[in-house]
Coordinates of C-alpha atoms (C1' of nucleotides) in Angstrom, one line a residue:
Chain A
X1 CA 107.8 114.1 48.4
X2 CA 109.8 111.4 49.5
X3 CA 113.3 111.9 47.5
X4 CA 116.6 109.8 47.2
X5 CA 119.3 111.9 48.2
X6 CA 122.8 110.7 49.5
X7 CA 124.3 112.8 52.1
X8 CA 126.4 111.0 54.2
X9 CA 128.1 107.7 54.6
X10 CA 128.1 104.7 56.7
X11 CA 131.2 105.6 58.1
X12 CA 130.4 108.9 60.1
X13 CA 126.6 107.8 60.8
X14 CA 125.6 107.5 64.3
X15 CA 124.6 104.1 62.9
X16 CA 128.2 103.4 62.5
X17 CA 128.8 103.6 66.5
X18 CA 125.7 102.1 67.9
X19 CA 124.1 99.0 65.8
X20 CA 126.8 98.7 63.6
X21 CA 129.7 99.0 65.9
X22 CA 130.6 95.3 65.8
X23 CA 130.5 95.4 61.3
X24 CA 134.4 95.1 60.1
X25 CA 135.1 97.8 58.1
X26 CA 134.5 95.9 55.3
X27 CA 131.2 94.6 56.3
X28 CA 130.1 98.0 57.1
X29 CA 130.9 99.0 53.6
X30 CA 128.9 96.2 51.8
X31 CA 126.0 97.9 54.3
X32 CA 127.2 101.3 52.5
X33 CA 126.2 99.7 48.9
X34 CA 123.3 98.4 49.1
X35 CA 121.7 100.9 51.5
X36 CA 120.0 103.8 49.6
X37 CA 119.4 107.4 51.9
X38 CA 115.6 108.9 51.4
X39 CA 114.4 112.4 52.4
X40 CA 110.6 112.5 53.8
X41 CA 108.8 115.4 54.4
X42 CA 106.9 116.1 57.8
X43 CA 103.4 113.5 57.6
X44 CA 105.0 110.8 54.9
X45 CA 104.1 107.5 55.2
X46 CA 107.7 105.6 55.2
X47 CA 105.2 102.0 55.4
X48 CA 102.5 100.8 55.6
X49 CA 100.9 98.1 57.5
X50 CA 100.7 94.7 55.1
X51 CA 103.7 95.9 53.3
X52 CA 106.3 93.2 52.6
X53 CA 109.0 93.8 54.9
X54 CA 112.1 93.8 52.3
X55 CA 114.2 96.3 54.4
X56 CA 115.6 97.8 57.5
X57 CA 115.0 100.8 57.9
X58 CA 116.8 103.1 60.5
X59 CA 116.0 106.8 60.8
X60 CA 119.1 108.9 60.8
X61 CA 117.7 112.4 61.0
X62 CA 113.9 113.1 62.1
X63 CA 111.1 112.1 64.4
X64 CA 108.8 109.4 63.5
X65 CA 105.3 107.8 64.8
X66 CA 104.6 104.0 64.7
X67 CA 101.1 103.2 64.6
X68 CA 98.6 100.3 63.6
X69 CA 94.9 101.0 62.5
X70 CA 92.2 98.9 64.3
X71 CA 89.4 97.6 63.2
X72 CA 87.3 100.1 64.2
X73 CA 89.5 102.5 62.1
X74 CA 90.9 104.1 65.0
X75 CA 94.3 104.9 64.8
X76 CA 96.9 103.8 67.4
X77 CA 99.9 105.2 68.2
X78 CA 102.3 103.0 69.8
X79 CA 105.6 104.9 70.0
X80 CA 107.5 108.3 68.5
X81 CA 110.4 107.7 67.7
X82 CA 114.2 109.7 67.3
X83 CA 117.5 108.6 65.8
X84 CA 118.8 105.4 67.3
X85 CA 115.5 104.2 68.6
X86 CA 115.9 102.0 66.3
X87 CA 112.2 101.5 65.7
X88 CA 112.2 100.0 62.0
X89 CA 112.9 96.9 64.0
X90 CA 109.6 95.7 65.4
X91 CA 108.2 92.6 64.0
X92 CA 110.9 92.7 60.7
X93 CA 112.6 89.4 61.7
X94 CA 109.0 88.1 63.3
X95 CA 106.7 88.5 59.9
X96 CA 106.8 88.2 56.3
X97 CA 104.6 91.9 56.8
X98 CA 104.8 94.4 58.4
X99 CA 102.2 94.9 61.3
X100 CA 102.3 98.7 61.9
X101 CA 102.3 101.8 60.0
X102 CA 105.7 104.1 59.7
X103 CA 104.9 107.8 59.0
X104 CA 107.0 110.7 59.4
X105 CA 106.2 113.4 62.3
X106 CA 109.3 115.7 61.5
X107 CA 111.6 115.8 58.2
X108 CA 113.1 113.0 58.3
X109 CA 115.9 111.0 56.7
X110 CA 115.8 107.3 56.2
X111 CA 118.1 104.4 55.5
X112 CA 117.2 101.3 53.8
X113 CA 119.1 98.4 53.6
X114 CA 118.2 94.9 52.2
X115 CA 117.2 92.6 55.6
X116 CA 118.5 90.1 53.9
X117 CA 122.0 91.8 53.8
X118 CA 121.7 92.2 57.5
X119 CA 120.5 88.9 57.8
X120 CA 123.6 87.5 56.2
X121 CA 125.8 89.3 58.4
X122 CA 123.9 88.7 61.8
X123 CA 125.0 85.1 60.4
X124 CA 128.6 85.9 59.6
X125 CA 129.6 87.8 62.6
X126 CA 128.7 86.5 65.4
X127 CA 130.4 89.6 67.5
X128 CA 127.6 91.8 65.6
X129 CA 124.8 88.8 66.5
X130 CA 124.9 89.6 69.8
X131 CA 125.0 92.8 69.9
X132 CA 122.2 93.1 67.7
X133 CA 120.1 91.2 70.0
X134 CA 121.0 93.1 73.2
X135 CA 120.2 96.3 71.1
X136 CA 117.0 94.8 70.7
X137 CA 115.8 93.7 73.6
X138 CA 116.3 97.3 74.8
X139 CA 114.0 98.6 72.3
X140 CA 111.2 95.9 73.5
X141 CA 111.5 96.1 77.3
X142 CA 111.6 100.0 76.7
X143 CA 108.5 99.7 74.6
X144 CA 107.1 97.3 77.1
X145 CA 107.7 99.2 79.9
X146 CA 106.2 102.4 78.7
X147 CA 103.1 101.2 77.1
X148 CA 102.9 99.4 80.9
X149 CA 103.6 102.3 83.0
X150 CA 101.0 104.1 80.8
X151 CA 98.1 101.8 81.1
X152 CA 98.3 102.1 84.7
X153 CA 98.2 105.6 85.0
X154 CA 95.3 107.9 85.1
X155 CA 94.9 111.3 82.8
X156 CA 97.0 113.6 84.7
X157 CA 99.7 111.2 85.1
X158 CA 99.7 110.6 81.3
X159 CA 100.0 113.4 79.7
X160 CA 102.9 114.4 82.4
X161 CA 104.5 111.6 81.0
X162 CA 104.5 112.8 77.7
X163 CA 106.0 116.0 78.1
X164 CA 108.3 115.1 80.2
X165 CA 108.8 112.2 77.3
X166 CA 109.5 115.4 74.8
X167 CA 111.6 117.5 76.7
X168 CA 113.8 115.0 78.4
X169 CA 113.7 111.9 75.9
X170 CA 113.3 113.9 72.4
X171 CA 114.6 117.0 72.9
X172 CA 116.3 117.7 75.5
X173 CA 115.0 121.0 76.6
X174 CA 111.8 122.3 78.8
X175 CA 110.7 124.7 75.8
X176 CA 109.8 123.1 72.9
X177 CA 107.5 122.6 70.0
X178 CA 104.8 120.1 69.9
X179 CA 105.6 118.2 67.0
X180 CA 101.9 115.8 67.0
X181 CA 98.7 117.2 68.0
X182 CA 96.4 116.9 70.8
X183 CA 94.6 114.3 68.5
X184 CA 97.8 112.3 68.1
X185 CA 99.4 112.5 72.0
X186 CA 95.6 111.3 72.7
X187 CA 96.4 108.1 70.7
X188 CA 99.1 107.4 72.0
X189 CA 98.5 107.7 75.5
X190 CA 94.5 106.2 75.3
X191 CA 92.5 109.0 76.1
X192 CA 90.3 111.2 74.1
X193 CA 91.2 114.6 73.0
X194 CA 89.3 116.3 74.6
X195 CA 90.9 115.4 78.1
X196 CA 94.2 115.5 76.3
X197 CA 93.4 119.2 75.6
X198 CA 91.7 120.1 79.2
X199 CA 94.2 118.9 81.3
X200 CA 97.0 120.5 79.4
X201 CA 95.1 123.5 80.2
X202 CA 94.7 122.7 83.9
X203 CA 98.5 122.4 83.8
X204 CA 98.6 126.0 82.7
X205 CA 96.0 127.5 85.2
X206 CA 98.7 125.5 87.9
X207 CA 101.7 127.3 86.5
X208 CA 103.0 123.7 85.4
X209 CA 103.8 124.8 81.7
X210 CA 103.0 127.8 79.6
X211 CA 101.1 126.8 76.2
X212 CA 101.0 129.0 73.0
X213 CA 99.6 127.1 70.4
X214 CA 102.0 124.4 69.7
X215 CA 105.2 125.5 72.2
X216 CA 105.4 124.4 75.5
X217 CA 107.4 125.3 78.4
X218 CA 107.7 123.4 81.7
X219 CA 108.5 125.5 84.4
X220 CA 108.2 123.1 87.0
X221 CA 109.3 119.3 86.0
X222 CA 109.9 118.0 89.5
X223 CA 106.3 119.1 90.0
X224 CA 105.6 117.5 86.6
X225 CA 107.7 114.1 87.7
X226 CA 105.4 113.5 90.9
X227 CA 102.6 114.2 88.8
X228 CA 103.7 110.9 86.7
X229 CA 105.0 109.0 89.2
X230 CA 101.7 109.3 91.8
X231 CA 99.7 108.3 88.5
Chain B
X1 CA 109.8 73.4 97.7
X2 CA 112.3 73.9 94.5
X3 CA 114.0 71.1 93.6
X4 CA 116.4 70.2 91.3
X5 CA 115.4 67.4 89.4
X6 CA 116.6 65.3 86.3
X7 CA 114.1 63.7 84.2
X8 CA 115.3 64.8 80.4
X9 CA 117.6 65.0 78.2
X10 CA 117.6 67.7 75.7
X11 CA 117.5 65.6 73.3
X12 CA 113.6 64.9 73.8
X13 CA 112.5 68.3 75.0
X14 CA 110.2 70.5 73.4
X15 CA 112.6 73.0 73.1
X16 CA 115.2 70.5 71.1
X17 CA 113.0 71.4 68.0
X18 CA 112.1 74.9 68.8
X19 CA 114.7 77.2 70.2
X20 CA 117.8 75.0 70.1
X21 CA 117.0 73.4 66.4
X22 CA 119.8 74.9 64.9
X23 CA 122.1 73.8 66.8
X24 CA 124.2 70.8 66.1
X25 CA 124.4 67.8 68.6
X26 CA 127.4 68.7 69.7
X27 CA 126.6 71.9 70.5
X28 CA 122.9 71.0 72.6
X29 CA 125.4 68.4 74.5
X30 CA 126.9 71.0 75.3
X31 CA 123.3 72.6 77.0
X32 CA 122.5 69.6 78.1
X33 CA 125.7 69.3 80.4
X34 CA 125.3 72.9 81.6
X35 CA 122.0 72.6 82.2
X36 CA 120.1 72.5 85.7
X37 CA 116.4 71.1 86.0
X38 CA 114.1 72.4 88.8
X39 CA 110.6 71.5 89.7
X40 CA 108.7 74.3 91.1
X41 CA 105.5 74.1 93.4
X42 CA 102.5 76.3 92.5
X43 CA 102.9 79.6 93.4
X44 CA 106.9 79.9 93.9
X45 CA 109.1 82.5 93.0
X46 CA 111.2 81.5 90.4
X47 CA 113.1 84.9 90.2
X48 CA 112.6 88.6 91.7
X49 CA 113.5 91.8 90.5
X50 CA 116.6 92.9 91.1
X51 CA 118.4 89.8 91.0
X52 CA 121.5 89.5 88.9
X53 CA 120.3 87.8 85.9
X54 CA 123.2 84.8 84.7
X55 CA 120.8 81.9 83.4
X56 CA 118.7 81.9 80.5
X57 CA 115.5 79.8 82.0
X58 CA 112.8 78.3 80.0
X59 CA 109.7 76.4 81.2
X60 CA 109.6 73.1 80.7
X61 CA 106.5 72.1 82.0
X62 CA 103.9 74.4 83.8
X63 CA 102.5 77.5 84.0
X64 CA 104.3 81.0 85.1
X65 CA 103.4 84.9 85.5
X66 CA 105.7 88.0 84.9
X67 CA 105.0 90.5 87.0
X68 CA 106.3 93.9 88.2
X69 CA 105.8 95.4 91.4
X70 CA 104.7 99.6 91.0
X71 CA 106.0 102.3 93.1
X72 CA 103.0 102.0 95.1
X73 CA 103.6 98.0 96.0
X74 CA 100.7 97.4 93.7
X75 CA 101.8 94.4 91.3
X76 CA 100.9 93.9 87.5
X77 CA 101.2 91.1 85.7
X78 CA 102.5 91.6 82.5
X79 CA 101.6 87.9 81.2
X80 CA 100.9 84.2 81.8
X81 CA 103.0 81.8 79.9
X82 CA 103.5 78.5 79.2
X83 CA 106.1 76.0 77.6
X84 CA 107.3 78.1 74.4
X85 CA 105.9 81.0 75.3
X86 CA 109.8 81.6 75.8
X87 CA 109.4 83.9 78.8
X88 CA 112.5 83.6 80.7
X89 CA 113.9 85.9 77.8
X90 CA 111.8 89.5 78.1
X91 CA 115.0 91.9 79.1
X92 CA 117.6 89.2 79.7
X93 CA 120.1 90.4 77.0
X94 CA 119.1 94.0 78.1
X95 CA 119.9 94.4 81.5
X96 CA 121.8 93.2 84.3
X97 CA 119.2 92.7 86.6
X98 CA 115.6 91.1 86.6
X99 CA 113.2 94.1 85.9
X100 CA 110.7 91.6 86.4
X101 CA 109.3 88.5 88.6
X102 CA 108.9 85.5 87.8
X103 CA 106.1 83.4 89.9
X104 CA 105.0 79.8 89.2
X105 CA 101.0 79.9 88.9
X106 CA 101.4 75.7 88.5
X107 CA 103.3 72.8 89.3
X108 CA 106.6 73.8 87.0
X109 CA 109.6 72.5 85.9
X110 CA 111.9 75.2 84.7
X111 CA 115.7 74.3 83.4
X112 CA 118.3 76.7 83.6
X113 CA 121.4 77.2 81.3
X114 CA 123.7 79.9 81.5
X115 CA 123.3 82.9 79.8
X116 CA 127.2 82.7 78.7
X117 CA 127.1 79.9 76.7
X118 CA 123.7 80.9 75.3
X119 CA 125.8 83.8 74.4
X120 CA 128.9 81.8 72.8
X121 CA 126.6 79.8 70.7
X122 CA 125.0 82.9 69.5
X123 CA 128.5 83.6 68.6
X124 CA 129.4 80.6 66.9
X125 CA 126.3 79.6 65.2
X126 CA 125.1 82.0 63.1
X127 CA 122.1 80.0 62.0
X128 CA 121.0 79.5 65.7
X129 CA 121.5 83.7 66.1
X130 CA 119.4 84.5 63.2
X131 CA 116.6 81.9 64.4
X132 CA 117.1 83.0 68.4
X133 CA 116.1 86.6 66.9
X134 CA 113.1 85.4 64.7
X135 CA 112.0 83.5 68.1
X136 CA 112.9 86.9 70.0
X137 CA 111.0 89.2 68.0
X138 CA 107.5 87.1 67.8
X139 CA 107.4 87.0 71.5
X140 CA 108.1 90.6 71.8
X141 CA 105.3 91.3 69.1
X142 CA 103.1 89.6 71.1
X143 CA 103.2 90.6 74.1
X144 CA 103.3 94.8 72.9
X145 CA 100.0 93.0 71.1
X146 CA 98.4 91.5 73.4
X147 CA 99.2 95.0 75.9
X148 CA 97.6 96.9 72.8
X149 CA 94.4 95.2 72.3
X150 CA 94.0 95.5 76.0
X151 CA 94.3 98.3 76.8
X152 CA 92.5 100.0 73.9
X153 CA 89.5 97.3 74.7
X154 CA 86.7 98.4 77.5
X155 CA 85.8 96.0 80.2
X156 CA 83.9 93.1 79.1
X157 CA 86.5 93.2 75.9
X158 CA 88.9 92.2 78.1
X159 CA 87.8 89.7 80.4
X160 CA 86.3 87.8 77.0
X161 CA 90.0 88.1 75.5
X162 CA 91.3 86.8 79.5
X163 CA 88.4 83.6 79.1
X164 CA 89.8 83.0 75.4
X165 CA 93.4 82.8 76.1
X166 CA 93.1 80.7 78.9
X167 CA 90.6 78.3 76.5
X168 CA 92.6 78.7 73.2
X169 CA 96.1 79.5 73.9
X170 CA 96.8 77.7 77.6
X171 CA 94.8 74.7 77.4
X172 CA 92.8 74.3 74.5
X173 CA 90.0 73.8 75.7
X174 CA 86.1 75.2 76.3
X175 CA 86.1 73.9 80.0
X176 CA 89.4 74.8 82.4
X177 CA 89.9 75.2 85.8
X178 CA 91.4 79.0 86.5
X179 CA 94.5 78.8 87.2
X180 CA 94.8 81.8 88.9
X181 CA 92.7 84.4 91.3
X182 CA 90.2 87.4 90.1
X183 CA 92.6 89.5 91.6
X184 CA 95.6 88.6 89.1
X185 CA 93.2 88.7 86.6
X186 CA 92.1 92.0 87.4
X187 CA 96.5 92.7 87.3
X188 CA 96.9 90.8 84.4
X189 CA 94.2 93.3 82.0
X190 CA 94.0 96.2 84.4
X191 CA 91.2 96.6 85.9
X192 CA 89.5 96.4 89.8
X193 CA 88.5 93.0 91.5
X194 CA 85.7 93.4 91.7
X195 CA 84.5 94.5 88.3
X196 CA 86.5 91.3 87.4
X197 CA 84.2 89.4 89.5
X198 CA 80.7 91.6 88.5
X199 CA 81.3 91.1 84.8
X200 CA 81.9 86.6 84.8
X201 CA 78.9 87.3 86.8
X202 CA 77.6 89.1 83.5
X203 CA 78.5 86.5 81.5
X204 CA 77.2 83.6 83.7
X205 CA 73.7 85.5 84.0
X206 CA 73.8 85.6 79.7
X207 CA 74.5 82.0 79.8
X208 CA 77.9 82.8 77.9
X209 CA 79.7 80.6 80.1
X210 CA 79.6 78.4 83.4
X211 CA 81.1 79.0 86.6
X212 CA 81.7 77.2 89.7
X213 CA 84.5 78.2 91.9
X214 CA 87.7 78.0 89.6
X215 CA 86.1 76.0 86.9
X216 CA 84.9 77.7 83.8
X217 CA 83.3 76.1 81.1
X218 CA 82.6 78.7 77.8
X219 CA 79.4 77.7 76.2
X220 CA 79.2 80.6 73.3
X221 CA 82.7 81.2 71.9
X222 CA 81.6 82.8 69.3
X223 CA 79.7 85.6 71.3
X224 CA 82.4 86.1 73.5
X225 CA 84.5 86.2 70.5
X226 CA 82.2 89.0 69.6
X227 CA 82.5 91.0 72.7
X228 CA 86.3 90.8 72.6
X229 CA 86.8 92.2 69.3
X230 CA 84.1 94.8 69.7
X231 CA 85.8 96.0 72.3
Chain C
dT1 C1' 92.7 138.5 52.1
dA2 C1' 88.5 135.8 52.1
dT3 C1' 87.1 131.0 52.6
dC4 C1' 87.2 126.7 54.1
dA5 C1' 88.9 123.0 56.8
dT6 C1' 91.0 121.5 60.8
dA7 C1' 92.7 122.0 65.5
dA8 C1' 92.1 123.7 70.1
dA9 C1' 89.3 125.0 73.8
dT10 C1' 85.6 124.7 77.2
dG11 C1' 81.2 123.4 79.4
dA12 C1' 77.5 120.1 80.1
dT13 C1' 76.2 115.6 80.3
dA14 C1' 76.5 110.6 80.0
dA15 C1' 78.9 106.4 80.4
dA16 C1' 82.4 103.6 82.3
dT17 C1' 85.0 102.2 86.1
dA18 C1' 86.7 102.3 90.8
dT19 C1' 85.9 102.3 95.6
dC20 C1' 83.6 101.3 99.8
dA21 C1' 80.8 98.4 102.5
dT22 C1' 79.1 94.1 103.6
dA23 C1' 78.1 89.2 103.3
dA24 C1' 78.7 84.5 101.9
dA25 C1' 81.7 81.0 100.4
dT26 C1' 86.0 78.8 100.5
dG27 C1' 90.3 77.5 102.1
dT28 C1' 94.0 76.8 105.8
dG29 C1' 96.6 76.0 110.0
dG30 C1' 96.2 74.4 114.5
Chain D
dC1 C1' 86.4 70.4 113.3
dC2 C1' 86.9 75.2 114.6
dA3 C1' 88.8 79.9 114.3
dC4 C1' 90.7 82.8 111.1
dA5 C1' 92.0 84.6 106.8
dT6 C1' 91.2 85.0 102.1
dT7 C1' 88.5 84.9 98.0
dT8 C1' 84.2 85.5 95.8
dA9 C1' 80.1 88.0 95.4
dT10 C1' 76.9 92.0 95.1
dG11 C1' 74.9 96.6 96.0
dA12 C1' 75.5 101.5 96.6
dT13 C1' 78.1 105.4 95.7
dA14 C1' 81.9 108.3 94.2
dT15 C1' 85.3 109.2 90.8
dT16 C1' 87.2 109.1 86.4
dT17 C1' 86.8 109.5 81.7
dA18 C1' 84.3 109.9 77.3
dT19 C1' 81.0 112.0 74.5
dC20 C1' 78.3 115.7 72.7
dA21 C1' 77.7 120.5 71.6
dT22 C1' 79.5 124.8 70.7
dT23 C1' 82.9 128.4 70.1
dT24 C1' 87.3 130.2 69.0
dA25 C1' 91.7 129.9 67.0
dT26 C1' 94.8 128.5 63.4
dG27 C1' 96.4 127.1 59.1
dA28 C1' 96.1 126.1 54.3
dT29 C1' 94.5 127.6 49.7
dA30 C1' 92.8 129.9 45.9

DNA sequence: TATCATAAATGATAAATATCATAAATGTGG
DNA sequence: CCACATTTATGATATTTATCATTTATGATA
């Protein structure tokens, strides 16, 4: 299912005003040649772990889950992803392969441009260099900082993380739709799916949110926040 | 007890051939005027949260933790590092403040250079960019690895993975003294003091290693290897 | 729409881990 | 070298979390 199409261009991307800000206009169109624009259905795997990392990848449109497989064939979620988090970015300038697994949680669309294109310019423009990096390191500390501020929390205060993590972060709205399933927010926030599943309920029997299925509406967030914040 | 100090030139330091080895000469001269040298006694604060971050740092010599103090004053270290573990860097490009503390956990010497001309250079040299962000990135991957594989891993998991990287990664060796408490290990791979303590106990009853006071000595790698990756 | 697979839900139980209490060992300042 | 604080150590207990079993709901498909 995964399709080339090619609806936009470089120029009006949100691309075009957040990584690529500091491209001259002419840089940002050699980034307009060589990239190529995919469609992905809902549950596509963009890439795999162990594939040669030939691209850079940056999600335009979509939702997206990165995730590595342990040896115990567990899956692990390490982070969902929207537009501008940037997320095709861990470990492509640190291995010749990638470590995790891309796969699409929402339809999605996709940008690919040769690394080695971006490489070239990251040498070129120094301006762009920088910028890169700081854009970066935001990423990582916000990756670090959340997998940290989830390991030291207990059940409760996990999963009000995460839906405070989809309504505030992803959405931007208290009613949503789920777009993972209790399975999936389990591995992503280490616990088992079962707990995942009971404590969302014991949010309901408190009034907290309402469930149907996959839609979930937080009536009381600040309730919610100390929830997270005591752990 | 922090000391400035001068006992190297760039020219001879590790980091000559690691972080800085695309620069030209002219360009590390230009470091190694700028640059401050500090020795740090055990247990110092090198730099706390909150403070205006203007130097890029990098150990030298010695042995540090990064840590972060919780809502509830509890602290958790988020990792031990030593020379070229690059640690200085986690959120420096990100953020105008420390988000994290930086405590020595040995005798250190730790150099200092501003973070502006680590900045122009990044400008100017493209080569040095591209190869700052390589350097970047694997420490990043590392540490959002090594948070991974413990928090997914069960208790005995982790204090065999705490034993190996103290043995394989800090000093390279089966016999070490510890160079820091139960309790920061127990804040290093989350988990209570005292099951810390109760599990080397464990392992020192199954003859897996030897302890007195801080010294350990590992006798079966191999089974501790075991127990890490099991989990 | 009937059928099958998968997800969600809940209770009961087992396992893992933290907390509390207490004691011995070690280290530290006067 | 002593008094005091901190670290290490261990047992008992409480809490948290996972696992197992079972049922109900939901969704996909022929």
């Amino acid at each position: 299912m995964k399709e080339e199409i090619r609806q936009t261009s470089c120029e009006n991307c949100v691309y075009r005003s957040w990584a690529f800000e500091k491209l001259t206009n002419e840089q940002l169109k050699e980034i307009d040649n060589s990239r190529k624009e995919y469609f992905y259905g809902k549950g596509e795997v963009v890439y795999r772990e162990g594939d040669k990392v030939e691209k850079f990848l940056y999600l335009q449109k979509g939702l997206v889950k990165l995730l590595k497989t342990e040896k115990n064939e567990k899956e692990h979620i390490i982070s969902i992803a929207k537009p501008l988090d940037f997320i095709g970015l861990l470990s492509i300038f640190s291995t010749q392969q990638y470590i995790y697994t891309i796969t699409t949680v929402e339809d999605s669309i996709i940008c690919e441009v040769d690394l080695s294109l971006i490489k070239k310019l990251i040498k070129e423009n120094g301006d762009f260099a920088l910028d890169f990096i700081e854009k970066m390191s935001k990423v990582f500390d916000d990756v670090i900082h959340t997998r940290l501020s989830i390991s030291t929390k207990q059940l409760r205060g996990r999963i009000a993380y995460i839906l405070l993590f989809f309504a505030e972060h992803i959405y931007g709205h208290n009613e949503y739709e789920l777009p993972v399933s209790r399975k999936e927010i389990a591995q992503l926030i280490d616990m088992s799916t079962e707990n995942v599943i009971r404590i969302l309920s014991e949010f309901r029997k408190d009034n907290i949110i309402t469930i149907e299925g996959k839609n979930i509406t937080i009536h009381d967030t600040e309730r919610l926040r100390r929830i997270y914040e005591l752990g």
